[in-house]
């Protein structure tokens, strides 16, 4: 690959379509199987399973997965502990070689994995393929960072004559890696990469709505040479895991991406239940704002906002969910925004022309209905959308219309809470200061965007905005589309725990602890 493959380059690549469509067929032939837990060298069955159906059409049974019991969690942690001795002491260059192989395998299987992502999460083909490429690029980037830092072994200053000093970064031990539904492959891949590449061992657990992405990772890690036990794959409801992972003394760290609610519970419990402080890497939800000033290119702002708010039906932690527009341009911006939103093609994500597919499950549809009703009750005006789509082929899936709402009071809960369904709120402002104050008036802090052709406004926005990933004038996505090695994906405030994000230069260090080594040579 000479050029980086992203959503934008995929858009122009005709060759992907026949290959992706072939992959859709080949994954269909695999549906309906029962999948085990992978614990150490063993394939383990629990006494209960759950069925994974597709949000595109819930008559499609993709497979049956195990509901892990607490004893399986205990066993997987034990296996990971036993495997740490070997994996943690392996030369870091050997681990880099294995991960380069993982990247190759991901690339070889990219169409099939993307087809699984479409089926399990409802992502359109470009979003699904971009997710696989993002995982590949993250691996390549971190192998490079680790190599450039020579495994984080650094010669330090000699202060006392005869002393030779090193800082040596070492892995902690067993990490539990828990991922959300919306990036079934990439998010677990990012966290596992951080933990495993640096020599830790891992117990991984996907969201029950999307168990296949992490299963692919498990298989490809093993094929590339990660030993059994260094990586373990468990499935099942999260609450079965909670008590064990926060209290088990052999858990050295937790990496979690998901909702703020679950993340904070794990954070509080893990820090209070263990005998001493242990690392917890959290990336959680957000409430991402876009600011459109009177100096914006309105066309750019409209396109960027629509892509960010309605790409993958707003089910991205980086999706825009509120837009503040300066009064002078509010009417023209909102008119064009509504017009552009009406043109969105909603449909079966297997079809090439589809921009947004279904949302993830019935619970998400119920939340969508509640939010729309609450908005109407509290003075909100629906400018476009607001309906569940149940006609024809849509009736078997979870389809809802992209929705724009205006007129809600600024302190309404819909302005404060993460919704994770395709609803965008619009409000107006008079001064940039006011807009930034509104944007920052949230406990969250993941992504934010501004549209303005005035460089002073952009500089001012960057200096005042309290979000970890900030963009100016991004037509491809006002707040979305971070890429490893280019945009560190880091949540501030309630959106993350460490202040260092995946895709950035400091991420691997979250999974390493320093040892200061001094040898005295007479
Ligand atoms: P979720 O919090 O419901 O679930 C995330 C994972 O936690 C799942 O694997 C789930 O099974 C598990 N889980 C649930 N309860 C648990 C418990 N008590 N103990 C242990 N594990 C438990 O989130 P979701 O609905 O799958 O994903 C959407 C959320 O993820 C949104 O809030 C979104 O913003 C966030 N997210 C954040 C980022 C980021 O990088 N900041 C990226 C993607 C998604």
Short mmCIF file of C-alpha atoms in Angstrom, two decimals, residues 16 33 51 60 72 82 170 192 198 208 213 255 284 321 357 371 384 393 425 440 454 479 487 495 506 521:
data_model
loop_
_atom_site.label_atom_id
_atom_site.label_comp_id
_atom_site.label_asym_id
_atom_site.label_seq_id
_atom_site.Cartn_x
_atom_site.Cartn_y
_atom_site.Cartn_z
CA UNK A 16 -13.62 -2.38 -3.65
CA UNK A 33 -22.66 -21.46 13.94
CA UNK A 51 -28.08 -15.30 19.76
CA UNK A 60 -30.71 -13.02 10.04
CA UNK A 72 -14.74 -18.50 33.11
CA UNK A 82 0.49 -17.86 33.39
CA UNK A 170 8.04 -2.93 31.56
CA UNK A 192 -5.30 -4.84 22.81
CA UNK A 198 4.08 -3.84 25.20
CA UNK A 208 -22.82 -8.63 22.96
CA UNK A 213 -15.01 -8.13 15.32
CA UNK A 255 -8.80 -0.90 29.43
CA UNK A 284 -16.04 7.01 27.20
CA UNK A 321 -24.93 16.12 18.52
CA UNK A 357 -28.16 1.91 7.88
CA UNK A 371 -36.04 11.65 23.00
CA UNK A 384 -36.68 17.05 9.68
CA UNK A 393 -38.07 -4.15 4.07
CA UNK A 425 -29.92 19.86 18.18
CA UNK A 440 -17.88 23.82 26.94
CA UNK A 454 -11.34 33.75 9.94
CA UNK A 479 -15.99 16.30 14.62
CA UNK A 487 -5.29 12.71 15.30
CA UNK A 495 -14.79 11.41 28.17
CA UNK A 506 2.09 8.51 24.30
CA UNK A 521 30.91 -0.19 37.80
#
